[in-house]
């Protein structure tokens, strides 16, 4: 009678994760430290404007103008969360990989793309100037479109030094296709465009670049989707002073199966309370170029 001993299976501590790029919009977070929502869901900033010059009269003196100030209220509006569970045995049979990597994968695959998508949609909705065209790589003059964006910002007296270009992959390829380079070493070809006329270029996946997104409530669907009738964003030119990103609460809670009273599983609970704002006096610090054809 032949032996019936089953061969042991080998489990490798390798995680087969989903491809997702890192956060793209957090480059602007450092400039937002002065906006403090601790203890409240609102913050007020002072918005100031004044009249310009008039003719001085040697008889009447100075023309009467005025300076006006008003408080602009920023209110956090996005309160998002989820509770994720991994069965105790599922986690044990995957050498603790299932739950051990869950938090990191969840942030990378779900949270970061949603934050980027929400922020770019807010910026697009509040852009001070915009244009539209469907881009064909190799045909569309993408450098010319970007130049027109900067011209618009300069016409509106935005200090373009330090502006950042957030660009979709298609628009980025269109940009590269129209740039001619002379290389000293022809065997070493690089078409990477990290800066354009001194401005940082950041490529953002198209799924995170739409003029409007729908945040699913979690009752049937989770995450976000582009809103039908909205438009794909080709690129955004953003001056850091125009936007304020705020995250008040980013709180993960971890429970072991022994602590979890509802199931014999590891549990991760995550809540994110955040928003992104475009200041009322600085909308021209954002230039939008979008597709001409709407999302279906």
PDB file of N, CA and C in Angstrom, residues 145-246:
ATOM      1  N   UNK A 145      -0.253  74.835 -24.000  1.00  0.00           N
ATOM      2  CA  UNK A 145      -1.389  74.936 -23.082  1.00  0.00           C
ATOM      3  C   UNK A 145      -0.921  75.332 -21.692  1.00  0.00           C
ATOM      4  N   UNK A 146       0.193  74.750 -21.257  1.00  0.00           N
ATOM      5  CA  UNK A 146       0.736  75.097 -19.938  1.00  0.00           C
ATOM      6  C   UNK A 146       1.215  76.545 -19.928  1.00  0.00           C
ATOM      7  N   UNK A 147       1.879  76.961 -21.011  1.00  0.00           N
ATOM      8  CA  UNK A 147       2.332  78.351 -21.107  1.00  0.00           C
ATOM      9  C   UNK A 147       1.146  79.311 -21.020  1.00  0.00           C
ATOM     10  N   UNK A 148       0.040  78.952 -21.660  1.00  0.00           N
ATOM     11  CA  UNK A 148      -1.161  79.795 -21.616  1.00  0.00           C
ATOM     12  C   UNK A 148      -1.704  79.888 -20.194  1.00  0.00           C
ATOM     13  N   UNK A 149      -1.595  78.787 -19.453  1.00  0.00           N
ATOM     14  CA  UNK A 149      -2.035  78.799 -18.060  1.00  0.00           C
ATOM     15  C   UNK A 149      -1.209  79.753 -17.220  1.00  0.00           C
ATOM     16  N   UNK A 150       0.105  79.691 -17.386  1.00  0.00           N
ATOM     17  CA  UNK A 150       0.968  80.605 -16.640  1.00  0.00           C
ATOM     18  C   UNK A 150       0.740  82.056 -17.063  1.00  0.00           C
ATOM     19  N   UNK A 151       0.479  82.263 -18.341  1.00  0.00           N
ATOM     20  CA  UNK A 151       0.193  83.621 -18.812  1.00  0.00           C
ATOM     21  C   UNK A 151      -1.058  84.168 -18.142  1.00  0.00           C
ATOM     22  N   UNK A 152      -2.077  83.323 -18.028  1.00  0.00           N
ATOM     23  CA  UNK A 152      -3.306  83.731 -17.360  1.00  0.00           C
ATOM     24  C   UNK A 152      -3.043  84.101 -15.907  1.00  0.00           C
ATOM     25  N   UNK A 153      -2.247  83.284 -15.214  1.00  0.00           N
ATOM     26  CA  UNK A 153      -1.938  83.566 -13.813  1.00  0.00           C
ATOM     27  C   UNK A 153      -1.150  84.862 -13.685  1.00  0.00           C
ATOM     28  N   UNK A 154      -0.199  85.078 -14.586  1.00  0.00           N
ATOM     29  CA  UNK A 154       0.589  86.309 -14.539  1.00  0.00           C
ATOM     30  C   UNK A 154      -0.275  87.527 -14.840  1.00  0.00           C
ATOM     31  N   UNK A 155      -1.227  87.405 -15.783  1.00  0.00           N
ATOM     32  CA  UNK A 155      -2.145  88.502 -16.076  1.00  0.00           C
ATOM     33  C   UNK A 155      -2.967  88.862 -14.841  1.00  0.00           C
ATOM     34  N   UNK A 156      -3.229  87.871 -13.989  1.00  0.00           N
ATOM     35  CA  UNK A 156      -3.989  88.101 -12.761  1.00  0.00           C
ATOM     36  C   UNK A 156      -3.072  88.338 -11.555  1.00  0.00           C
ATOM     37  N   UNK A 157      -1.794  88.621 -11.858  1.00  0.00           N
ATOM     38  CA  UNK A 157      -0.806  89.041 -10.882  1.00  0.00           C
ATOM     39  C   UNK A 157      -0.521  87.997  -9.809  1.00  0.00           C
ATOM     40  N   UNK A 158      -0.641  86.733 -10.180  1.00  0.00           N
ATOM     41  CA  UNK A 158      -0.256  85.652  -9.279  1.00  0.00           C
ATOM     42  C   UNK A 158       1.253  85.489  -9.344  1.00  0.00           C
ATOM     43  N   UNK A 159       1.940  85.429  -8.202  1.00  0.00           N
ATOM     44  CA  UNK A 159       3.385  85.187  -8.227  1.00  0.00           C
ATOM     45  C   UNK A 159       3.661  83.731  -8.592  1.00  0.00           C
ATOM     46  N   UNK A 160       3.972  83.501  -9.847  1.00  0.00           N
ATOM     47  CA  UNK A 160       4.064  82.114 -10.326  1.00  0.00           C
ATOM     48  C   UNK A 160       5.294  81.375  -9.812  1.00  0.00           C
ATOM     49  N   UNK A 161       6.259  82.078  -9.245  1.00  0.00           N
ATOM     50  CA  UNK A 161       7.401  81.372  -8.662  1.00  0.00           C
ATOM     51  C   UNK A 161       6.903  80.424  -7.580  1.00  0.00           C
ATOM     52  N   UNK A 162       7.303  79.172  -7.678  1.00  0.00           N
ATOM     53  CA  UNK A 162       6.891  78.181  -6.692  1.00  0.00           C
ATOM     54  C   UNK A 162       5.627  77.435  -7.050  1.00  0.00           C
ATOM     55  N   UNK A 163       4.987  77.799  -8.159  1.00  0.00           N
ATOM     56  CA  UNK A 163       3.783  77.065  -8.565  1.00  0.00           C
ATOM     57  C   UNK A 163       4.130  75.627  -8.927  1.00  0.00           C
ATOM     58  N   UNK A 164       3.165  74.743  -8.769  1.00  0.00           N
ATOM     59  CA  UNK A 164       3.338  73.312  -9.024  1.00  0.00           C
ATOM     60  C   UNK A 164       2.352  72.889 -10.103  1.00  0.00           C
ATOM     61  N   UNK A 165       2.828  72.077 -11.033  1.00  0.00           N
ATOM     62  CA  UNK A 165       1.982  71.572 -12.112  1.00  0.00           C
ATOM     63  C   UNK A 165       1.607  70.123 -11.791  1.00  0.00           C
ATOM     64  N   UNK A 166       0.324  69.889 -11.497  1.00  0.00           N
ATOM     65  CA  UNK A 166      -0.196  68.536 -11.301  1.00  0.00           C
ATOM     66  C   UNK A 166      -0.777  68.087 -12.641  1.00  0.00           C
ATOM     67  N   UNK A 167      -0.246  67.013 -13.210  1.00  0.00           N
ATOM     68  CA  UNK A 167      -0.571  66.664 -14.589  1.00  0.00           C
ATOM     69  C   UNK A 167      -0.985  65.197 -14.684  1.00  0.00           C
ATOM     70  N   UNK A 168      -1.971  64.916 -15.539  1.00  0.00           N
ATOM     71  CA  UNK A 168      -2.407  63.537 -15.766  1.00  0.00           C
ATOM     72  C   UNK A 168      -1.359  62.801 -16.602  1.00  0.00           C
ATOM     73  N   UNK A 169      -1.332  61.467 -16.579  1.00  0.00           N
ATOM     74  CA  UNK A 169      -0.368  60.731 -17.392  1.00  0.00           C
ATOM     75  C   UNK A 169      -0.459  61.043 -18.882  1.00  0.00           C
ATOM     76  N   UNK A 170      -1.670  61.179 -19.415  1.00  0.00           N
ATOM     77  CA  UNK A 170      -1.801  61.480 -20.848  1.00  0.00           C
ATOM     78  C   UNK A 170      -1.235  62.865 -21.168  1.00  0.00           C
ATOM     79  N   UNK A 171      -1.576  63.858 -20.351  1.00  0.00           N
ATOM     80  CA  UNK A 171      -1.047  65.202 -20.587  1.00  0.00           C
ATOM     81  C   UNK A 171       0.468  65.229 -20.408  1.00  0.00           C
ATOM     82  N   UNK A 172       0.965  64.432 -19.472  1.00  0.00           N
ATOM     83  CA  UNK A 172       2.420  64.355 -19.259  1.00  0.00           C
ATOM     84  C   UNK A 172       3.107  63.767 -20.485  1.00  0.00           C
ATOM     85  N   UNK A 173       2.534  62.722 -21.049  1.00  0.00           N
ATOM     86  CA  UNK A 173       3.098  62.141 -22.269  1.00  0.00           C
ATOM     87  C   UNK A 173       3.004  63.127 -23.436  1.00  0.00           C
ATOM     88  N   UNK A 174       1.916  63.909 -23.470  1.00  0.00           N
ATOM     89  CA  UNK A 174       1.799  64.944 -24.492  1.00  0.00           C
ATOM     90  C   UNK A 174       2.842  66.032 -24.320  1.00  0.00           C
ATOM     91  N   UNK A 175       3.179  66.334 -23.057  1.00  0.00           N
ATOM     92  CA  UNK A 175       4.237  67.315 -22.775  1.00  0.00           C
ATOM     93  C   UNK A 175       5.583  66.795 -23.264  1.00  0.00           C
ATOM     94  N   UNK A 176       5.891  65.544 -22.926  1.00  0.00           N
ATOM     95  CA  UNK A 176       7.174  64.963 -23.338  1.00  0.00           C
ATOM     96  C   UNK A 176       7.291  64.877 -24.857  1.00  0.00           C
ATOM     97  N   UNK A 177       6.170  64.572 -25.516  1.00  0.00           N
ATOM     98  CA  UNK A 177       6.194  64.389 -26.969  1.00  0.00           C
ATOM     99  C   UNK A 177       6.543  65.672 -27.711  1.00  0.00           C
ATOM    100  N   UNK A 178       6.313  66.822 -27.066  1.00  0.00           N
ATOM    101  CA  UNK A 178       6.547  68.102 -27.722  1.00  0.00           C
ATOM    102  C   UNK A 178       7.831  68.791 -27.259  1.00  0.00           C
ATOM    103  N   UNK A 179       8.612  68.092 -26.444  1.00  0.00           N
ATOM    104  CA  UNK A 179       9.874  68.664 -25.976  1.00  0.00           C
ATOM    105  C   UNK A 179      11.020  67.982 -26.695  1.00  0.00           C
ATOM    106  N   UNK A 180      11.852  68.747 -27.350  1.00  0.00           N
ATOM    107  CA  UNK A 180      13.014  68.209 -28.056  1.00  0.00           C
ATOM    108  C   UNK A 180      14.256  68.429 -27.216  1.00  0.00           C
ATOM    109  N   UNK A 181      15.051  67.372 -27.057  1.00  0.00           N
ATOM    110  CA  UNK A 181      16.259  67.471 -26.252  1.00  0.00           C
ATOM    111  C   UNK A 181      17.470  67.066 -27.072  1.00  0.00           C
ATOM    112  N   UNK A 182      18.562  67.718 -26.803  1.00  0.00           N
ATOM    113  CA  UNK A 182      19.844  67.343 -27.399  1.00  0.00           C
ATOM    114  C   UNK A 182      20.691  66.744 -26.286  1.00  0.00           C
ATOM    115  N   UNK A 183      21.029  65.472 -26.426  1.00  0.00           N
ATOM    116  CA  UNK A 183      21.766  64.760 -25.392  1.00  0.00           C
ATOM    117  C   UNK A 183      23.231  64.633 -25.777  1.00  0.00           C
ATOM    118  N   UNK A 184      24.094  64.849 -24.802  1.00  0.00           N
ATOM    119  CA  UNK A 184      25.531  64.681 -25.053  1.00  0.00           C
ATOM    120  C   UNK A 184      25.867  63.218 -25.266  1.00  0.00           C
ATOM    121  N   UNK A 185      25.157  62.343 -24.590  1.00  0.00           N
ATOM    122  CA  UNK A 185      25.403  60.912 -24.701  1.00  0.00           C
ATOM    123  C   UNK A 185      24.144  60.254 -25.261  1.00  0.00           C
ATOM    124  N   UNK A 186      24.150  59.954 -26.527  1.00  0.00           N
ATOM    125  CA  UNK A 186      22.966  59.419 -27.187  1.00  0.00           C
ATOM    126  C   UNK A 186      22.562  58.040 -26.682  1.00  0.00           C
ATOM    127  N   UNK A 187      23.470  57.352 -25.999  1.00  0.00           N
ATOM    128  CA  UNK A 187      23.130  56.024 -25.486  1.00  0.00           C
ATOM    129  C   UNK A 187      22.339  56.104 -24.179  1.00  0.00           C
ATOM    130  N   UNK A 188      22.286  57.287 -23.593  1.00  0.00           N
ATOM    131  CA  UNK A 188      21.580  57.467 -22.326  1.00  0.00           C
ATOM    132  C   UNK A 188      20.410  58.423 -22.562  1.00  0.00           C
ATOM    133  N   UNK A 189      19.264  57.852 -22.903  1.00  0.00           N
ATOM    134  CA  UNK A 189      18.096  58.654 -23.266  1.00  0.00           C
ATOM    135  C   UNK A 189      17.150  58.736 -22.069  1.00  0.00           C
ATOM    136  N   UNK A 190      16.789  59.944 -21.678  1.00  0.00           N
ATOM    137  CA  UNK A 190      15.817  60.160 -20.608  1.00  0.00           C
ATOM    138  C   UNK A 190      14.820  61.216 -21.044  1.00  0.00           C
ATOM    139  N   UNK A 191      13.535  60.871 -20.952  1.00  0.00           N
ATOM    140  CA  UNK A 191      12.479  61.826 -21.311  1.00  0.00           C
ATOM    141  C   UNK A 191      11.720  62.296 -20.075  1.00  0.00           C
ATOM    142  N   UNK A 192      12.296  62.054 -18.900  1.00  0.00           N
ATOM    143  CA  UNK A 192      11.639  62.455 -17.661  1.00  0.00           C
ATOM    144  C   UNK A 192      11.614  63.983 -17.555  1.00  0.00           C
ATOM    145  N   UNK A 193      10.428  64.533 -17.254  1.00  0.00           N
ATOM    146  CA  UNK A 193      10.280  65.976 -17.059  1.00  0.00           C
ATOM    147  C   UNK A 193       9.926  66.205 -15.595  1.00  0.00           C
ATOM    148  N   UNK A 194      10.919  66.564 -14.795  1.00  0.00           N
ATOM    149  CA  UNK A 194      10.682  66.802 -13.368  1.00  0.00           C
ATOM    150  C   UNK A 194      10.303  68.253 -13.101  1.00  0.00           C
ATOM    151  N   UNK A 195      10.794  69.160 -13.942  1.00  0.00           N
ATOM    152  CA  UNK A 195      10.427  70.570 -13.828  1.00  0.00           C
ATOM    153  C   UNK A 195      10.151  71.114 -15.230  1.00  0.00           C
ATOM    154  N   UNK A 196       9.273  72.109 -15.290  1.00  0.00           N
ATOM    155  CA  UNK A 196       8.988  72.786 -16.550  1.00  0.00           C
ATOM    156  C   UNK A 196       9.114  74.280 -16.305  1.00  0.00           C
ATOM    157  N   UNK A 197      10.089  74.909 -16.963  1.00  0.00           N
ATOM    158  CA  UNK A 197      10.387  76.330 -16.736  1.00  0.00           C
ATOM    159  C   UNK A 197      10.562  76.636 -15.248  1.00  0.00           C
ATOM    160  N   UNK A 198      11.208  75.696 -14.547  1.00  0.00           N
ATOM    161  CA  UNK A 198      11.498  75.904 -13.132  1.00  0.00           C
ATOM    162  C   UNK A 198      10.391  75.506 -12.185  1.00  0.00           C
ATOM    163  N   UNK A 199       9.268  74.992 -12.704  1.00  0.00           N
ATOM    164  CA  UNK A 199       8.134  74.614 -11.862  1.00  0.00           C
ATOM    165  C   UNK A 199       8.076  73.095 -11.705  1.00  0.00           C
ATOM    166  N   UNK A 200       7.862  72.636 -10.515  1.00  0.00           N
ATOM    167  CA  UNK A 200       7.790  71.208 -10.226  1.00  0.00           C
ATOM    168  C   UNK A 200       6.630  70.574 -10.991  1.00  0.00           C
ATOM    169  N   UNK A 201       6.894  69.431 -11.615  1.00  0.00           N
ATOM    170  CA  UNK A 201       5.871  68.674 -12.330  1.00  0.00           C
ATOM    171  C   UNK A 201       5.583  67.393 -11.561  1.00  0.00           C
ATOM    172  N   UNK A 202       4.324  67.163 -11.206  1.00  0.00           N
ATOM    173  CA  UNK A 202       3.923  65.960 -10.467  1.00  0.00           C
ATOM    174  C   UNK A 202       2.857  65.233 -11.280  1.00  0.00           C
ATOM    175  N   UNK A 203       3.150  64.000 -11.652  1.00  0.00           N
ATOM    176  CA  UNK A 203       2.202  63.185 -12.416  1.00  0.00           C
ATOM    177  C   UNK A 203       1.229  62.517 -11.446  1.00  0.00           C
ATOM    178  N   UNK A 204      -0.057  62.699 -11.690  1.00  0.00           N
ATOM    179  CA  UNK A 204      -1.103  62.167 -10.825  1.00  0.00           C
ATOM    180  C   UNK A 204      -1.958  61.193 -11.644  1.00  0.00           C
ATOM    181  N   UNK A 205      -2.193  59.973 -11.160  1.00  0.00           N
ATOM    182  CA  UNK A 205      -3.046  59.039 -11.904  1.00  0.00           C
ATOM    183  C   UNK A 205      -4.382  59.665 -12.286  1.00  0.00           C
ATOM    184  N   UNK A 206      -4.873  59.366 -13.481  1.00  0.00           N
ATOM    185  CA  UNK A 206      -6.089  60.004 -13.986  1.00  0.00           C
ATOM    186  C   UNK A 206      -7.284  59.792 -13.069  1.00  0.00           C
ATOM    187  N   UNK A 207      -7.346  58.647 -12.412  1.00  0.00           N
ATOM    188  CA  UNK A 207      -8.464  58.396 -11.502  1.00  0.00           C
ATOM    189  C   UNK A 207      -8.552  59.379 -10.355  1.00  0.00           C
ATOM    190  N   UNK A 208      -7.441  60.049 -10.059  1.00  0.00           N
ATOM    191  CA  UNK A 208      -7.422  61.053  -8.996  1.00  0.00           C
ATOM    192  C   UNK A 208      -7.526  62.467  -9.562  1.00  0.00           C
ATOM    193  N   UNK A 209      -7.746  62.587 -10.846  1.00  0.00           N
ATOM    194  CA  UNK A 209      -7.767  63.905 -11.513  1.00  0.00           C
ATOM    195  C   UNK A 209      -9.079  64.089 -12.257  1.00  0.00           C
ATOM    196  N   UNK A 210     -10.137  64.460 -11.517  1.00  0.00           N
ATOM    197  CA  UNK A 210     -11.442  64.725 -12.107  1.00  0.00           C
ATOM    198  C   UNK A 210     -12.038  65.971 -11.468  1.00  0.00           C
ATOM    199  N   UNK A 211     -12.804  66.727 -12.255  1.00  0.00           N
ATOM    200  CA  UNK A 211     -13.360  67.966 -11.731  1.00  0.00           C
ATOM    201  C   UNK A 211     -14.417  67.718 -10.660  1.00  0.00           C
ATOM    202  N   UNK A 212     -14.991  66.511 -10.626  1.00  0.00           N
ATOM    203  CA  UNK A 212     -15.995  66.184  -9.617  1.00  0.00           C
ATOM    204  C   UNK A 212     -15.920  64.690  -9.321  1.00  0.00           C
ATOM    205  N   UNK A 213     -16.009  64.349  -8.032  1.00  0.00           N
ATOM    206  CA  UNK A 213     -16.044  62.944  -7.639  1.00  0.00           C
ATOM    207  C   UNK A 213     -17.226  62.717  -6.705  1.00  0.00           C
ATOM    208  N   UNK A 214     -17.669  61.473  -6.653  1.00  0.00           N
ATOM    209  CA  UNK A 214     -18.723  61.068  -5.729  1.00  0.00           C
ATOM    210  C   UNK A 214     -18.111  60.194  -4.649  1.00  0.00           C
ATOM    211  N   UNK A 215     -18.286  60.584  -3.391  1.00  0.00           N
ATOM    212  CA  UNK A 215     -17.794  59.800  -2.263  1.00  0.00           C
ATOM    213  C   UNK A 215     -18.896  58.836  -1.844  1.00  0.00           C
ATOM    214  N   UNK A 216     -18.668  57.538  -2.027  1.00  0.00           N
ATOM    215  CA  UNK A 216     -19.667  56.538  -1.652  1.00  0.00           C
ATOM    216  C   UNK A 216     -19.810  56.481  -0.141  1.00  0.00           C
ATOM    217  N   UNK A 217     -21.058  56.245   0.334  1.00  0.00           N
ATOM    218  CA  UNK A 217     -21.329  56.344   1.768  1.00  0.00           C
ATOM    219  C   UNK A 217     -21.037  55.059   2.534  1.00  0.00           C
ATOM    220  N   UNK A 218     -20.688  53.974   1.845  1.00  0.00           N
ATOM    221  CA  UNK A 218     -20.355  52.735   2.533  1.00  0.00           C
ATOM    222  C   UNK A 218     -21.528  51.817   2.775  1.00  0.00           C
ATOM    223  N   UNK A 219     -22.750  52.235   2.427  1.00  0.00           N
ATOM    224  CA  UNK A 219     -23.907  51.359   2.625  1.00  0.00           C
ATOM    225  C   UNK A 219     -23.935  50.249   1.586  1.00  0.00           C
ATOM    226  N   UNK A 220     -23.576  50.577   0.346  1.00  0.00           N
ATOM    227  CA  UNK A 220     -23.484  49.581  -0.721  1.00  0.00           C
ATOM    228  C   UNK A 220     -22.112  49.569  -1.366  1.00  0.00           C
ATOM    229  N   UNK A 221     -21.522  50.744  -1.508  1.00  0.00           N
ATOM    230  CA  UNK A 221     -20.219  50.870  -2.139  1.00  0.00           C
ATOM    231  C   UNK A 221     -19.316  51.736  -1.273  1.00  0.00           C
ATOM    232  N   UNK A 222     -18.019  51.474  -1.378  1.00  0.00           N
ATOM    233  CA  UNK A 222     -17.041  52.229  -0.617  1.00  0.00           C
ATOM    234  C   UNK A 222     -16.180  53.061  -1.569  1.00  0.00           C
ATOM    235  N   UNK A 223     -15.391  53.948  -0.989  1.00  0.00           N
ATOM    236  CA  UNK A 223     -14.436  54.706  -1.782  1.00  0.00           C
ATOM    237  C   UNK A 223     -15.096  55.816  -2.570  1.00  0.00           C
ATOM    238  N   UNK A 224     -14.586  56.059  -3.775  1.00  0.00           N
ATOM    239  CA  UNK A 224     -15.057  57.171  -4.587  1.00  0.00           C
ATOM    240  C   UNK A 224     -15.061  56.771  -6.057  1.00  0.00           C
ATOM    241  N   UNK A 225     -15.819  57.529  -6.851  1.00  0.00           N
ATOM    242  CA  UNK A 225     -15.841  57.346  -8.310  1.00  0.00           C
ATOM    243  C   UNK A 225     -15.948  58.724  -8.952  1.00  0.00           C
ATOM    244  N   UNK A 226     -15.437  58.891 -10.188  1.00  0.00           N
ATOM    245  CA  UNK A 226     -15.661  60.148 -10.905  1.00  0.00           C
ATOM    246  C   UNK A 226     -17.156  60.364 -11.117  1.00  0.00           C
ATOM    247  N   UNK A 227     -17.597  61.582 -10.981  1.00  0.00           N
ATOM    248  CA  UNK A 227     -19.004  61.909 -11.143  1.00  0.00           C
ATOM    249  C   UNK A 227     -19.354  62.018 -12.632  1.00  0.00           C
ATOM    250  N   UNK A 228     -20.433  61.355 -13.030  1.00  0.00           N
ATOM    251  CA  UNK A 228     -20.893  61.473 -14.418  1.00  0.00           C
ATOM    252  C   UNK A 228     -21.232  62.925 -14.713  1.00  0.00           C
ATOM    253  N   UNK A 229     -20.778  63.418 -15.851  1.00  0.00           N
ATOM    254  CA  UNK A 229     -20.985  64.816 -16.199  1.00  0.00           C
ATOM    255  C   UNK A 229     -19.829  65.703 -15.808  1.00  0.00           C
ATOM    256  N   UNK A 230     -18.923  65.170 -14.973  1.00  0.00           N
ATOM    257  CA  UNK A 230     -17.689  65.888 -14.674  1.00  0.00           C
ATOM    258  C   UNK A 230     -16.681  65.669 -15.794  1.00  0.00           C
ATOM    259  N   UNK A 231     -15.476  66.176 -15.595  1.00  0.00           N
ATOM    260  CA  UNK A 231     -14.467  66.109 -16.649  1.00  0.00           C
ATOM    261  C   UNK A 231     -13.131  65.628 -16.090  1.00  0.00           C
ATOM    262  N   UNK A 232     -12.400  64.904 -16.908  1.00  0.00           N
ATOM    263  CA  UNK A 232     -11.037  64.553 -16.554  1.00  0.00           C
ATOM    264  C   UNK A 232     -10.176  65.813 -16.545  1.00  0.00           C
ATOM    265  N   UNK A 233      -9.312  65.903 -15.565  1.00  0.00           N
ATOM    266  CA  UNK A 233      -8.391  67.035 -15.479  1.00  0.00           C
ATOM    267  C   UNK A 233      -7.134  66.690 -16.264  1.00  0.00           C
ATOM    268  N   UNK A 234      -6.749  67.563 -17.176  1.00  0.00           N
ATOM    269  CA  UNK A 234      -5.479  67.383 -17.884  1.00  0.00           C
ATOM    270  C   UNK A 234      -4.317  67.869 -17.035  1.00  0.00           C
ATOM    271  N   UNK A 235      -4.454  69.066 -16.489  1.00  0.00           N
ATOM    272  CA  UNK A 235      -3.446  69.540 -15.537  1.00  0.00           C
ATOM    273  C   UNK A 235      -4.017  70.687 -14.706  1.00  0.00           C
ATOM    274  N   UNK A 236      -3.434  70.863 -13.541  1.00  0.00           N
ATOM    275  CA  UNK A 236      -3.720  71.978 -12.653  1.00  0.00           C
ATOM    276  C   UNK A 236      -2.408  72.684 -12.351  1.00  0.00           C
ATOM    277  N   UNK A 237      -2.391  73.998 -12.462  1.00  0.00           N
ATOM    278  CA  UNK A 237      -1.255  74.778 -11.990  1.00  0.00           C
ATOM    279  C   UNK A 237      -1.697  75.412 -10.677  1.00  0.00           C
ATOM    280  N   UNK A 238      -0.982  75.138  -9.607  1.00  0.00           N
ATOM    281  CA  UNK A 238      -1.408  75.565  -8.281  1.00  0.00           C
ATOM    282  C   UNK A 238      -0.283  76.330  -7.598  1.00  0.00           C
ATOM    283  N   UNK A 239      -0.593  77.540  -7.155  1.00  0.00           N
ATOM    284  CA  UNK A 239       0.354  78.260  -6.305  1.00  0.00           C
ATOM    285  C   UNK A 239       0.056  77.876  -4.856  1.00  0.00           C
ATOM    286  N   UNK A 240       1.065  77.510  -4.078  1.00  0.00           N
ATOM    287  CA  UNK A 240       0.824  76.991  -2.724  1.00  0.00           C
ATOM    288  C   UNK A 240       0.022  77.920  -1.825  1.00  0.00           C
ATOM    289  N   UNK A 241       0.082  79.231  -2.047  1.00  0.00           N
ATOM    290  CA  UNK A 241      -0.643  80.154  -1.179  1.00  0.00           C
ATOM    291  C   UNK A 241      -2.149  80.135  -1.422  1.00  0.00           C
ATOM    292  N   UNK A 242      -2.584  79.523  -2.506  1.00  0.00           N
ATOM    293  CA  UNK A 242      -4.009  79.554  -2.859  1.00  0.00           C
ATOM    294  C   UNK A 242      -4.819  78.498  -2.127  1.00  0.00           C
ATOM    295  N   UNK A 243      -4.190  77.426  -1.677  1.00  0.00           N
ATOM    296  CA  UNK A 243      -4.938  76.304  -1.106  1.00  0.00           C
ATOM    297  C   UNK A 243      -4.516  76.046   0.328  1.00  0.00           C
ATOM    298  N   UNK A 244      -5.457  75.513   1.091  1.00  0.00           N
ATOM    299  CA  UNK A 244      -5.203  75.098   2.457  1.00  0.00           C
ATOM    300  C   UNK A 244      -5.753  73.690   2.645  1.00  0.00           C
ATOM    301  N   UNK A 245      -4.870  72.750   2.938  1.00  0.00           N
ATOM    302  CA  UNK A 245      -5.280  71.387   3.227  1.00  0.00           C
ATOM    303  C   UNK A 245      -5.313  71.194   4.735  1.00  0.00           C
ATOM    304  N   UNK A 246      -6.339  70.536   5.223  1.00  0.00           N
ATOM    305  CA  UNK A 246      -6.464  70.335   6.662  1.00  0.00           C
ATOM    306  C   UNK A 246      -6.911  68.920   6.966  1.00  0.00           C
TER     307      UNK A 246
END
